[in-house]
Amino acid sequence: MGTESAVSWASSGNIDSFSDHGSVLPLPLEDILSQGLFQQVPLMVGTSSQEELMFGVAQAMDPTMLDDYDEVWDTVGVSTMFIYKTFFNWTDACDVKYANMAKNFYFGEKLGSEDLVSYLNFG
């Protein structure tokens, strides 16, 4: 079977203990890479600064909206991070945990109007 190493976690669809979702790759990542079982094409990775401005015009016009987001982050955070799942009502407890972990990482203890640029970069 596959090998175990420090990056074996990457072969699972989700690595968090609270996730109900299983593996999405047919082999451990190390085996896929070492055997060349992947598309050998150039890959460009990156982000655009403040890309959320496209969807966050209201927050940009009135940053004080962010002052209330802590109270409703389970909804606002999930809909910001998983907009396609929100449209179909496919969100679950994992999504709420991911959103809260992201909030703590990007904004710390409290999200407020002073975090506007970070919020626009977050989306």
Coordinates of C-alpha atoms in Angstrom, one line a residue:
M1 CA 0.0 0.0 0.0
G2 CA 1.1 3.6 0.3
T3 CA 3.9 5.1 2.4
E4 CA 3.5 7.2 5.6
S5 CA 5.4 10.4 6.0
A6 CA 5.1 13.9 7.3
V7 CA 2.9 14.9 4.4
S8 CA 0.6 11.9 4.3
W9 CA -2.2 14.0 5.7
A10 CA -2.4 15.7 2.3
S11 CA -4.0 12.6 0.7
S12 CA -7.2 13.2 2.5
G13 CA -10.0 15.4 1.4
N14 CA -10.1 16.9 4.9
I15 CA -7.6 16.5 7.7
D16 CA -9.5 17.9 10.6
S17 CA -10.7 15.6 13.3
F18 CA -14.2 17.0 13.1
S19 CA -14.6 16.3 9.4
D20 CA -16.9 13.6 8.2
H21 CA -15.4 13.6 4.7
G22 CA -13.0 10.9 3.6
S23 CA -10.1 10.7 1.2
V24 CA -10.4 12.2 -2.3
L25 CA -7.2 10.8 -3.8
P26 CA -6.7 7.2 -4.9
L27 CA -3.2 6.9 -3.3
P28 CA -1.2 8.8 -0.7
L29 CA 0.2 12.0 -2.0
E30 CA 3.8 10.8 -1.7
D31 CA 3.0 7.8 -4.1
I32 CA 1.2 10.1 -6.6
L33 CA 4.2 12.4 -6.7
S34 CA 7.0 9.8 -6.7
Q35 CA 5.3 7.8 -9.4
G36 CA 4.5 10.9 -11.6
L37 CA 0.7 10.1 -11.5
F38 CA -0.3 13.7 -12.0
Q39 CA -0.8 16.1 -14.9
Q40 CA 2.6 17.6 -15.8
V41 CA 1.4 21.1 -16.6
P42 CA 2.5 24.6 -15.5
L43 CA 0.6 25.9 -12.5
M44 CA 0.3 29.5 -11.4
V45 CA -0.9 30.1 -7.8
G46 CA -1.8 33.4 -6.3
T47 CA -4.4 35.8 -5.0
S48 CA -5.6 39.3 -5.8
S49 CA -5.3 41.8 -3.1
Q50 CA -8.7 42.9 -1.8
E51 CA -10.6 40.7 -4.3
E52 CA -13.6 40.7 -1.9
L53 CA -14.2 44.4 -2.8
M54 CA -16.2 43.0 -5.7
F55 CA -18.7 41.5 -3.2
G56 CA -18.0 43.8 -0.2
V57 CA -19.0 47.2 -1.6
A58 CA -21.4 47.7 1.3
Q59 CA -18.7 47.0 3.9
A60 CA -16.3 49.2 2.0
M61 CA -18.8 52.1 2.0
D62 CA -19.7 51.5 5.7
P63 CA -16.9 49.6 7.6
T64 CA -18.9 49.9 10.8
M65 CA -21.0 46.9 9.4
L66 CA -18.0 44.7 10.4
D67 CA -18.5 45.7 14.1
D68 CA -21.6 43.4 14.3
Y69 CA -20.1 40.5 12.4
D70 CA -18.8 38.7 15.5
E71 CA -22.3 38.1 16.6
V72 CA -23.4 36.6 13.3
W73 CA -20.1 35.1 12.0
D74 CA -21.5 31.6 11.9
T75 CA -23.7 32.8 9.1
V76 CA -21.6 35.7 7.5
G77 CA -18.3 33.8 7.7
V78 CA -19.8 30.6 6.2
S79 CA -21.5 32.5 3.4
T80 CA -18.3 34.5 2.6
M81 CA -16.1 31.4 2.5
F82 CA -18.6 28.9 1.0
I83 CA -21.0 31.0 -1.1
Y84 CA -21.8 28.2 -3.5
K85 CA -22.8 25.9 -0.6
T86 CA -24.9 28.6 1.0
F87 CA -27.0 29.0 -2.1
F88 CA -27.9 25.4 -2.0
N89 CA -28.2 25.1 1.8
W90 CA -25.3 22.6 1.8
T91 CA -23.4 24.0 4.7
D92 CA -22.6 21.9 7.7
A93 CA -20.9 22.0 11.1
C94 CA -17.5 21.6 9.5
D95 CA -18.0 24.8 7.5
V96 CA -18.9 26.8 10.7
K97 CA -15.7 25.5 12.3
Y98 CA -13.6 26.4 9.3
A99 CA -15.1 29.9 9.2
N100 CA -14.4 30.4 12.9
M101 CA -10.8 29.2 12.5
A102 CA -10.3 31.5 9.6
K103 CA -11.8 34.4 11.5
N104 CA -9.4 33.9 14.4
F105 CA -6.5 33.5 12.0
Y106 CA -7.2 36.6 10.0
F107 CA -8.8 39.0 12.5
G108 CA -8.0 37.7 16.0
E109 CA -10.4 37.9 18.9
K110 CA -12.7 40.6 17.5
L111 CA -13.6 41.6 13.9
G112 CA -14.4 45.3 13.6
S113 CA -14.4 48.3 11.3
E114 CA -10.6 48.7 11.7
D115 CA -10.3 45.3 9.9
L116 CA -11.7 46.5 6.6
V117 CA -8.6 45.9 4.5
S118 CA -8.1 42.5 6.1
Y119 CA -11.7 41.6 5.5
L120 CA -11.5 42.6 1.8
N121 CA -8.3 40.5 1.5
F122 CA -10.0 37.6 3.3
G123 CA -12.8 37.1 0.8

